[in-house]
Short mmCIF file of C-alpha atoms and ligand atoms in Angstrom, two decimals:
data_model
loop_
_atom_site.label_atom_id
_atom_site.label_comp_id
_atom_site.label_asym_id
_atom_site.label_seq_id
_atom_site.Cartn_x
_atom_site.Cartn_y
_atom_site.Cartn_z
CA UNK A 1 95.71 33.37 34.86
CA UNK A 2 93.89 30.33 35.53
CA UNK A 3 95.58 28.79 38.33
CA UNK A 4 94.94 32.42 40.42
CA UNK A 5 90.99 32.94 39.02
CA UNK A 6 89.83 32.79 42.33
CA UNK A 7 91.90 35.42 43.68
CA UNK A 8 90.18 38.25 41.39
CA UNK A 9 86.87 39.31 41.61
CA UNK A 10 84.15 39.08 38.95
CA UNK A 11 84.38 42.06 36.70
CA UNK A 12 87.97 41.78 36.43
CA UNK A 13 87.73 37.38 35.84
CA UNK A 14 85.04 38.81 33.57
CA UNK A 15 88.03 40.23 31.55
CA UNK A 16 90.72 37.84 32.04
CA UNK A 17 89.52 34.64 32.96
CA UNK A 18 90.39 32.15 30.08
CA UNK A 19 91.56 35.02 28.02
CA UNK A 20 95.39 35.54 28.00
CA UNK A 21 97.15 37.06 25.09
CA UNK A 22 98.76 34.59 22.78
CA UNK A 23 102.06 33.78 22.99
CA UNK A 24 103.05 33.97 19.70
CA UNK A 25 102.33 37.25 18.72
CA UNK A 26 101.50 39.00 22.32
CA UNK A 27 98.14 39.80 20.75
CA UNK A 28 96.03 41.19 23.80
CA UNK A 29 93.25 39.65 22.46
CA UNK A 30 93.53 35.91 21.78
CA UNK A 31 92.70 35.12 17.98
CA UNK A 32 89.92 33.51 16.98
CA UNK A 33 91.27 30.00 16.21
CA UNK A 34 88.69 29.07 12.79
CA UNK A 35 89.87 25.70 11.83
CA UNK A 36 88.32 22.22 12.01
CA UNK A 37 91.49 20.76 12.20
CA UNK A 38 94.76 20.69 14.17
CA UNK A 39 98.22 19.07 12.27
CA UNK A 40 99.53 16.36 14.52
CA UNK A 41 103.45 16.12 15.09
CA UNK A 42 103.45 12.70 13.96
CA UNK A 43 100.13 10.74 14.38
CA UNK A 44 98.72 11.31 17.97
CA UNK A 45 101.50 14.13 18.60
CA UNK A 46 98.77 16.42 19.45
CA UNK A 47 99.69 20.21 20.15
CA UNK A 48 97.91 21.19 23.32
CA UNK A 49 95.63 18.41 22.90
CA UNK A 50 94.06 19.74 19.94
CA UNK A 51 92.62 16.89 16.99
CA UNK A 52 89.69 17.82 15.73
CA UNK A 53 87.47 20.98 16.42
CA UNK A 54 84.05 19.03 17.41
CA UNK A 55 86.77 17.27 20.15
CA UNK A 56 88.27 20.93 20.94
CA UNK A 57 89.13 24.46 19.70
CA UNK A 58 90.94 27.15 21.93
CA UNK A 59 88.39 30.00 21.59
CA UNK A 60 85.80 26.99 22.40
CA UNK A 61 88.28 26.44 25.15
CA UNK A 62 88.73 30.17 26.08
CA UNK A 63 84.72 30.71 26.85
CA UNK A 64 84.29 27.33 28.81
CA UNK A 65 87.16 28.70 31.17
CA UNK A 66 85.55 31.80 31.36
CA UNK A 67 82.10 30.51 31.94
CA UNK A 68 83.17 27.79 34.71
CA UNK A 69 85.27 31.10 36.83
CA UNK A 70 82.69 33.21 36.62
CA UNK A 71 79.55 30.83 38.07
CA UNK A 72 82.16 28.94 40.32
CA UNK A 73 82.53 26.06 38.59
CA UNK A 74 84.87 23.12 37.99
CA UNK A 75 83.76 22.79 34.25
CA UNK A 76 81.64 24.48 31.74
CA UNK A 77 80.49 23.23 28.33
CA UNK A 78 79.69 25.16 25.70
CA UNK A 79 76.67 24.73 23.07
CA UNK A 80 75.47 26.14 19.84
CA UNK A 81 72.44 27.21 21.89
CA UNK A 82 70.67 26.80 25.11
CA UNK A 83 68.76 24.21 23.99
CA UNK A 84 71.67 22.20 22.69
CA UNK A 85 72.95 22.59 25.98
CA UNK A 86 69.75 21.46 27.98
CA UNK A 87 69.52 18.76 25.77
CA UNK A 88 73.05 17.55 26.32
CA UNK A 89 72.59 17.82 29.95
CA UNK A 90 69.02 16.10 30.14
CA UNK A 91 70.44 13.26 28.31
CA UNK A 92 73.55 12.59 30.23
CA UNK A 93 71.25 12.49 33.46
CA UNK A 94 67.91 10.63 32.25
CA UNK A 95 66.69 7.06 30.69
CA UNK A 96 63.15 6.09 29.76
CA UNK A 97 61.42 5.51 32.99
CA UNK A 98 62.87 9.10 34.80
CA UNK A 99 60.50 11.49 35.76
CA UNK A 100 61.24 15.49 36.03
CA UNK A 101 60.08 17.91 37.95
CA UNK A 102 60.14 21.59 36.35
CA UNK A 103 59.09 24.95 36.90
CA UNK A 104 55.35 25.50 36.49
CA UNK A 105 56.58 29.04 34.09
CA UNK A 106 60.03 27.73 32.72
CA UNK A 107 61.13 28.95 29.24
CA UNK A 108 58.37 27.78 26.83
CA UNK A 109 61.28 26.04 24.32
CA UNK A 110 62.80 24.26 27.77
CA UNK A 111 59.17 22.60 28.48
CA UNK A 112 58.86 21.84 24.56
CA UNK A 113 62.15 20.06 24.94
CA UNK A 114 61.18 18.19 27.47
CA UNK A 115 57.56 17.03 26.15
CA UNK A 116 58.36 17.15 22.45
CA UNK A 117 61.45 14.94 22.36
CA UNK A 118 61.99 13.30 26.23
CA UNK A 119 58.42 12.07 27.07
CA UNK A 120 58.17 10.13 23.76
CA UNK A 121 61.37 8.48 24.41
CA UNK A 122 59.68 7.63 28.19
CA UNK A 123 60.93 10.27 30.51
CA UNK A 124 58.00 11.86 32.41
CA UNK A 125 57.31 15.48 33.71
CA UNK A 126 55.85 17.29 36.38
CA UNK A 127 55.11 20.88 36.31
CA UNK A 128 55.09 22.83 39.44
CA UNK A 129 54.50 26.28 41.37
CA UNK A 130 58.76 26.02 42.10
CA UNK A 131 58.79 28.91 44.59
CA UNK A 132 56.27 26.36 46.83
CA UNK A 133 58.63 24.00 48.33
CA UNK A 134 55.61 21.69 49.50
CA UNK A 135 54.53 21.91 46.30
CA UNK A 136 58.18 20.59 44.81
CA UNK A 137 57.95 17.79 47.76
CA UNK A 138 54.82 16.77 46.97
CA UNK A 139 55.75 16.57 43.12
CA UNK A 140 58.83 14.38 43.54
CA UNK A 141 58.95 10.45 42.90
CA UNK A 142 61.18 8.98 45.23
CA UNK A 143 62.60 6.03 42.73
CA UNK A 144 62.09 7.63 39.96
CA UNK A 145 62.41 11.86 39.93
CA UNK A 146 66.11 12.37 38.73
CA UNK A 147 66.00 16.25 38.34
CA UNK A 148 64.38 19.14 40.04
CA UNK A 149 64.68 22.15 36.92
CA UNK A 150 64.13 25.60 38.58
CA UNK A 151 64.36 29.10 36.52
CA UNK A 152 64.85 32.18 38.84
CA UNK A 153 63.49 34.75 38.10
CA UNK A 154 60.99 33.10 36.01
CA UNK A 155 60.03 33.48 32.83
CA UNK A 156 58.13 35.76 31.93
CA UNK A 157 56.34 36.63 35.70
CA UNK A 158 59.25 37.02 37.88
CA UNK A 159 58.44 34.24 40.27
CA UNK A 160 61.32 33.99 42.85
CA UNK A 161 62.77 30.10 44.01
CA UNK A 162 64.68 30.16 46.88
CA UNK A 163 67.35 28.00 45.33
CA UNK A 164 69.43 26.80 48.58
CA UNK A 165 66.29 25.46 49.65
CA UNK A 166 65.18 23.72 47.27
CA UNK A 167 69.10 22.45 46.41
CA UNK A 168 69.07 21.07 50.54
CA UNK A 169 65.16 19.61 49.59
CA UNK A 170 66.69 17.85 46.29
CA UNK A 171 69.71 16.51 47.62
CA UNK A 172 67.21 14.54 50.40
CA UNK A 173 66.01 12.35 47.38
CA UNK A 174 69.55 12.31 45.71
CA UNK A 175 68.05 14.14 42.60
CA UNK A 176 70.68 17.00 40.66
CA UNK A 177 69.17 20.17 40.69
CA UNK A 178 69.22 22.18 37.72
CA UNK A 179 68.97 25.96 37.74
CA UNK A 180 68.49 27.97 34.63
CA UNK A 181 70.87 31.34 35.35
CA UNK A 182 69.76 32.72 31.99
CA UNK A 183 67.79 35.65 33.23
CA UNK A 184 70.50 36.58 36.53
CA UNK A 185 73.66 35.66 34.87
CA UNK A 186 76.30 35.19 37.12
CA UNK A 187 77.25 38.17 37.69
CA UNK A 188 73.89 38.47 39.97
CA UNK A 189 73.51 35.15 40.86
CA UNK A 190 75.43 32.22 40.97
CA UNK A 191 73.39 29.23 42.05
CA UNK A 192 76.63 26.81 42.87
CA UNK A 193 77.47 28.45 45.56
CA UNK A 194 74.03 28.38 46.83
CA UNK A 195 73.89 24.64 46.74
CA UNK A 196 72.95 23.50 43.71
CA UNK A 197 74.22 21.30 41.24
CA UNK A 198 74.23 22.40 37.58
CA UNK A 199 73.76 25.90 35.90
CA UNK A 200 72.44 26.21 32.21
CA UNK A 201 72.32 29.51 29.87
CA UNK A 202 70.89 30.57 27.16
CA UNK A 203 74.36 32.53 26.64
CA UNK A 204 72.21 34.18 23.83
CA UNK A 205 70.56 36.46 26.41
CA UNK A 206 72.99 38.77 29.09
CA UNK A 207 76.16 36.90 28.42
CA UNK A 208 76.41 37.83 24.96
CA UNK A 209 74.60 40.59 25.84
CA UNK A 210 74.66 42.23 21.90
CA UNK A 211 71.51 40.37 20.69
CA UNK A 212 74.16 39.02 18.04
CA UNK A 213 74.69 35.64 18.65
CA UNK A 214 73.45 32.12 19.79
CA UNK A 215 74.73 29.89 22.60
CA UNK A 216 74.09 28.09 25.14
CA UNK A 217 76.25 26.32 28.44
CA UNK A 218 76.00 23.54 30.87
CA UNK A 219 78.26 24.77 33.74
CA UNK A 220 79.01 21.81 36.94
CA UNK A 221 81.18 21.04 39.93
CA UNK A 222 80.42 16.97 39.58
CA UNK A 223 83.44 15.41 37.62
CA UNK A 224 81.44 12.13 36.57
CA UNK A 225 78.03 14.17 35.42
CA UNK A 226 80.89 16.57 33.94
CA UNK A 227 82.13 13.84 31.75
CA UNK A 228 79.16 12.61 30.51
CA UNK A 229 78.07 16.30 29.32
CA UNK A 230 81.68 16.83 28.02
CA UNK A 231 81.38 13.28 26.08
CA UNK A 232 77.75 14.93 24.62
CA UNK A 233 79.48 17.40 23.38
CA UNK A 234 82.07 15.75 21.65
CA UNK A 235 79.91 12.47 20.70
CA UNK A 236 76.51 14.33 20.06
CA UNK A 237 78.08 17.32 18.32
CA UNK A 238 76.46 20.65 18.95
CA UNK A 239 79.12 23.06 19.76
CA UNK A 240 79.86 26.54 19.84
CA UNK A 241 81.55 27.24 16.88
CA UNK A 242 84.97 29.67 17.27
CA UNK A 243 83.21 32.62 15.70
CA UNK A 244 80.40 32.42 18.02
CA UNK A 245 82.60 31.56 21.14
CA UNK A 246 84.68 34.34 20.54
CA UNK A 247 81.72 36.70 19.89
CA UNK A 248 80.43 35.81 23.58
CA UNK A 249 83.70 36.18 25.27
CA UNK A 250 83.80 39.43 23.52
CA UNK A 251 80.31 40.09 25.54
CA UNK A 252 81.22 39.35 28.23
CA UNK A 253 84.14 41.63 29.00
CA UNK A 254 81.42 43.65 29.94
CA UNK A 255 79.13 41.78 31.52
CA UNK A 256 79.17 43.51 34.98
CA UNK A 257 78.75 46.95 33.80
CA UNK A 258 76.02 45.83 31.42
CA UNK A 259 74.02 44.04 34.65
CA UNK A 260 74.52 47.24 36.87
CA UNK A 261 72.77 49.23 34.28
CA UNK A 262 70.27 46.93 33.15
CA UNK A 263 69.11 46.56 36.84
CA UNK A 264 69.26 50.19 37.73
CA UNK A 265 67.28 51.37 34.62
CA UNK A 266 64.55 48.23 35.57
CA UNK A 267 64.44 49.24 39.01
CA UNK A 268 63.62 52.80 37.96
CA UNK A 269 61.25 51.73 35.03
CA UNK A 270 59.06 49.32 37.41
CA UNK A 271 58.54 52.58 39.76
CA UNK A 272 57.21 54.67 37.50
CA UNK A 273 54.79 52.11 36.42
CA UNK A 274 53.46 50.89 39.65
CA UNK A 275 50.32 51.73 39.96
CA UNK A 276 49.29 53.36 36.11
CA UNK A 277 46.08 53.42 35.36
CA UNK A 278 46.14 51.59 32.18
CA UNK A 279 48.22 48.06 34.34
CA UNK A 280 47.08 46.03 36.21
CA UNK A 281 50.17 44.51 37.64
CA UNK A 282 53.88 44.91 37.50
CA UNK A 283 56.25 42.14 37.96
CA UNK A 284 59.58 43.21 38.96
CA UNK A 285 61.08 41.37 41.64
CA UNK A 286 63.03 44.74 42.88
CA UNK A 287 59.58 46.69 43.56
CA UNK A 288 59.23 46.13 47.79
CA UNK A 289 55.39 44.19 47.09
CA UNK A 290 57.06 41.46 45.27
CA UNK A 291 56.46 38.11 46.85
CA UNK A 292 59.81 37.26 45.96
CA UNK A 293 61.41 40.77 46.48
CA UNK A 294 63.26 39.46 50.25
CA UNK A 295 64.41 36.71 48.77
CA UNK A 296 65.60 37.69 45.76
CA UNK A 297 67.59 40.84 47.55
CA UNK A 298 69.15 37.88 49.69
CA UNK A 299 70.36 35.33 46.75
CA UNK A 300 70.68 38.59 43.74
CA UNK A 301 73.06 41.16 43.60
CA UNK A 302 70.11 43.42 42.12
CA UNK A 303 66.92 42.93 40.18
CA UNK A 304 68.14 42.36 37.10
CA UNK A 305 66.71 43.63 33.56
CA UNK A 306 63.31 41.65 32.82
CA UNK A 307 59.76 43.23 33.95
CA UNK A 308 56.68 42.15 33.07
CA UNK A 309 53.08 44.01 33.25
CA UNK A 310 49.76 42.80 33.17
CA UNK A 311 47.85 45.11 30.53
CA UNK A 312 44.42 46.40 32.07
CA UNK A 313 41.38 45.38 29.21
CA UNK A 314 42.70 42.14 28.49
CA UNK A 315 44.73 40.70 25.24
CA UNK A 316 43.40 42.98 22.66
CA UNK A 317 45.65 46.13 24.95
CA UNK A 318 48.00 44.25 25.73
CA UNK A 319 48.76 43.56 22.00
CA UNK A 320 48.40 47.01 21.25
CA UNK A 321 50.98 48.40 23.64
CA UNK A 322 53.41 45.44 22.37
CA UNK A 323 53.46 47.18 18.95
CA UNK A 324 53.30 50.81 19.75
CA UNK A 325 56.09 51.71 21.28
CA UNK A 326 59.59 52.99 19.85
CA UNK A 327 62.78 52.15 21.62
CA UNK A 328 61.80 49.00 23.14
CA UNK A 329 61.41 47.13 19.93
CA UNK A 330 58.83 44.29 18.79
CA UNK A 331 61.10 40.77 19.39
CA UNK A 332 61.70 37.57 20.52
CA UNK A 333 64.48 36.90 23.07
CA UNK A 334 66.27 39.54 25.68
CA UNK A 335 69.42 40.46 27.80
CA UNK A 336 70.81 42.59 24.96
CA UNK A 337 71.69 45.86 25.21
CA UNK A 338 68.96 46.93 23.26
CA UNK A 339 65.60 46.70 25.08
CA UNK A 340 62.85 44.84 23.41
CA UNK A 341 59.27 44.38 24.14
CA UNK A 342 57.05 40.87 23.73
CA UNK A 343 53.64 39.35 24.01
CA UNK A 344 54.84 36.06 25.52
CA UNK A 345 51.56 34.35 25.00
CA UNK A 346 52.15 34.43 21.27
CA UNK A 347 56.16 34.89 21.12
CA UNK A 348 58.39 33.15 23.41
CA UNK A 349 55.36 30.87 25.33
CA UNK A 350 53.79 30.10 21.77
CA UNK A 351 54.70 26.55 22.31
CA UNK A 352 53.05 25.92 25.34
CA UNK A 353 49.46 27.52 24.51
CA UNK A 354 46.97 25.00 26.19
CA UNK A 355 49.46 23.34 28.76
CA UNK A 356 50.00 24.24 32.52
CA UNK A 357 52.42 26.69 31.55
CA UNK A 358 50.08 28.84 29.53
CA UNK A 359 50.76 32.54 29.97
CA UNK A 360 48.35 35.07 30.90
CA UNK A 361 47.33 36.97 27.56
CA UNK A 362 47.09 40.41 28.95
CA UNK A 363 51.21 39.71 29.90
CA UNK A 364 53.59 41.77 27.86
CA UNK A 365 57.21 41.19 29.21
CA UNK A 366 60.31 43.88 28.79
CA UNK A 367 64.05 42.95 28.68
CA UNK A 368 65.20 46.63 29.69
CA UNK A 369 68.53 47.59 27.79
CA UNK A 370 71.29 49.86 28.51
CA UNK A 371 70.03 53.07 27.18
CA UNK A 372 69.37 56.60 28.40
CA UNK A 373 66.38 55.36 31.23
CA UNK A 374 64.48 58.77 31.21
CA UNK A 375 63.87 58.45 27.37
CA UNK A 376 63.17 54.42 28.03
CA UNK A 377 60.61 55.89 30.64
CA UNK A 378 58.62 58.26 28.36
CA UNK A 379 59.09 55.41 25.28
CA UNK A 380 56.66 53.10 27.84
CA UNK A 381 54.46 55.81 29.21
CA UNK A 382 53.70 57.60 25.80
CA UNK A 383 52.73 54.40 24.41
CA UNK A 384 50.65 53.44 27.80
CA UNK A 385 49.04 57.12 27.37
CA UNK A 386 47.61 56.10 23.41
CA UNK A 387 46.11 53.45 24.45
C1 PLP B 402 66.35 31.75 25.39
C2 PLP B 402 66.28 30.88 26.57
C3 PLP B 402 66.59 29.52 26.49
C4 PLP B 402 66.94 28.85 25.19
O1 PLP B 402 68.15 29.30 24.67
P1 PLP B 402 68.49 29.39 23.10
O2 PLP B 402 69.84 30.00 23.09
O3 PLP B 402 67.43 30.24 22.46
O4 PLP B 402 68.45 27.99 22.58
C5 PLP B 402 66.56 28.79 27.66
N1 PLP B 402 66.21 29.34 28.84
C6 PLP B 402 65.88 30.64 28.95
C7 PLP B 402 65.50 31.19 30.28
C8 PLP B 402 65.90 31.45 27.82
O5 PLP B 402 65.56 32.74 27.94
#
């Protein structure tokens, strides 16, 4: 099957890419391969190239092939979690002395990365308003900016980047632009195609989609920036282990139904909450008032499955509805098919309390799941209603 990828489209790659039975047995559904080690037929006769699992394992193997055919990419690299994967990928590009330039509202454990462990070693960062390409131009360092790092939608207020743009304004300077896919997934967006040059995932989020696993993926078309990610992962060491590989392959068989339904329910969520008394402000990047809403119906499939709502009163509300409602359960993280409700201030944007990326503390986000919408609805307006 992977010779022809291209000729299928995405739900059914979604299914078969990097996933054909095994020869042995004709099980449909490739084993998971849980062994460190490979037995060589005589020393270096490797069997398919296998060693040593760190170097390469075939359900490793079988979600990198998956990942690269379904964002359009020549290779993918797979990571025990985002983060390992960001930080593989920031490391093959920068040395002390490189400057960043990131998204103003990027994932608050992306911009910890970055500040925590880069800065100190001498790389320096710039946070911008992405979605303002002056604002991008303005940011970069001619000699020294080496990556422009763009999540769309953004985390958690929906801001849209028009990422062809800013690929065309990155490539003027010769800097690798980095998009974060986490919260589109590929099945509604797939940034390579739109000119840029590297894709990251949390794979923890839609791809896995089950709110069951960790993992995280560097996916690229350039063969020498390729190499030096693929040498990260074998020299640095923070793979996917087979369990976990094969647990997001497994997640993403259905990754296109999943996305239709997570977008549909959003879309008819954010409606019914436009305009309720108790908000101030819904973020959805599908409602027609959204700055971003042209461009994101021109570089998105749909909406997608995050909203986020400005609580009228302030924190102390916005706290409250956090914790009162039923289905849409008190946690970190999202894209499962479970919906889950957070207070990013104090959950996922903790970490950046007191920078440039602080979020507003009325803010409560939603990662909208696959259930029944109608009793999603009257989950989010009961709870609106008590308080
Ligand atoms: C969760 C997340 C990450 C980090 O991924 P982990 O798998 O938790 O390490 C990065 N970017 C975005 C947009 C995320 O939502």
């Amino acid at each position: 099957m992977s010779d022809q990828n291209d000729q299928y489209h995405f739900a059914t790659r979604a299914i078969r890419a990097g996933q054909d039975f095994d020869p042995t047995t004709g099980a449909v559904v490739p084993p998971v391969y849980l062994t460190s080690t490979f037995v060589q037929d005589g020393i270096g006769g490797f069997r398919g190239g296998y060693e040593y699992a760190r170097g390469g394992n075939p359900t490793r193997d079988s979600l990198q092939e998956l990942l690269a055919s379904l964002e359009k990419g020549a290779s993918a690299y797979s990571f025990a979690s985002g983060l390992a994967a960001e930080d593989a990928l920031l490391r093959a590009i920068l040395k002390p002395g490189d400057h960043i330039v990131m998204g103003n509202d990027v994932y608050g454990g992306t911009h910890r990365l970055v500040s925590r462990v880069f800065v100190p070693w001498g790389v320096s960062i710039s946070t911008v308003e992405m979605s303002d390409l002056d604002a991008v131009r303005h940011a970069i360092r001619p000699d020294a900016t080496k990556i422009l790092w763009v999540e769309t939608p953004s985390n958690p207020l929906m801001k849209i980047t028009d990422i062809a743009a800013l690929a065309e304004l990155g490539h003027e300077f010769g800097i690798t632009v980095v998009v974060d896919n986490t919260f589109a997934s590929p099945y509604l967006q797939r940034p390579l195609e739109l000119g840029a040059d590297v894709v990251v995932h949390s794979t923890t989020k839609y791809l896995g989609g089950h709110s069951d696993v960790l993992g995280g993926a560097v996916i690229l078309n350039d063969e020498e920036l390729a190499s030096k990610v693929g040498f990260l992962q074998f020299g640095v060491g923070a793979v996917s282990g087979p369990m976990d590989a094969w647990l997001t392959v497994r997640g993403i068989k259905t990754l296109a139904v999943r996305m239709d339904r997570h977008s549909s329910n959003a879309q008819s969520i954010a409606a019914s909450l436009v305009g309720h008394p108790k908000l101030e402000q819904v973020y959805y990047p599908g409602l027609p008032h959204h700055p971003g809403h042209d461009l994101a119906a021109k570089q998105m499939k749909s909406f997608g499955g995050m909203i986020s709502v400005a609580v009228a009163g302030g924190a102390a509300q916005a706290k409250k509805f956090a914790e009162s409602t039923t289905l849409f359960q008190l946690a970190e993280s999202l894209g499962g098919v479970e919906s889950l409700i957070g207070y990013p201030s104090e959950m996922t944007h903790a970490s950046v309390k007191g920078t440039a990326l602080e979020v507003p503390d009325n803010v409560v986000r939603l990662s909208v799941g696959i259930e029944d919408v109608d009793d999603l609805t009257a989950d989010l307006l009961g709870a609106l209603e008590r308080l």
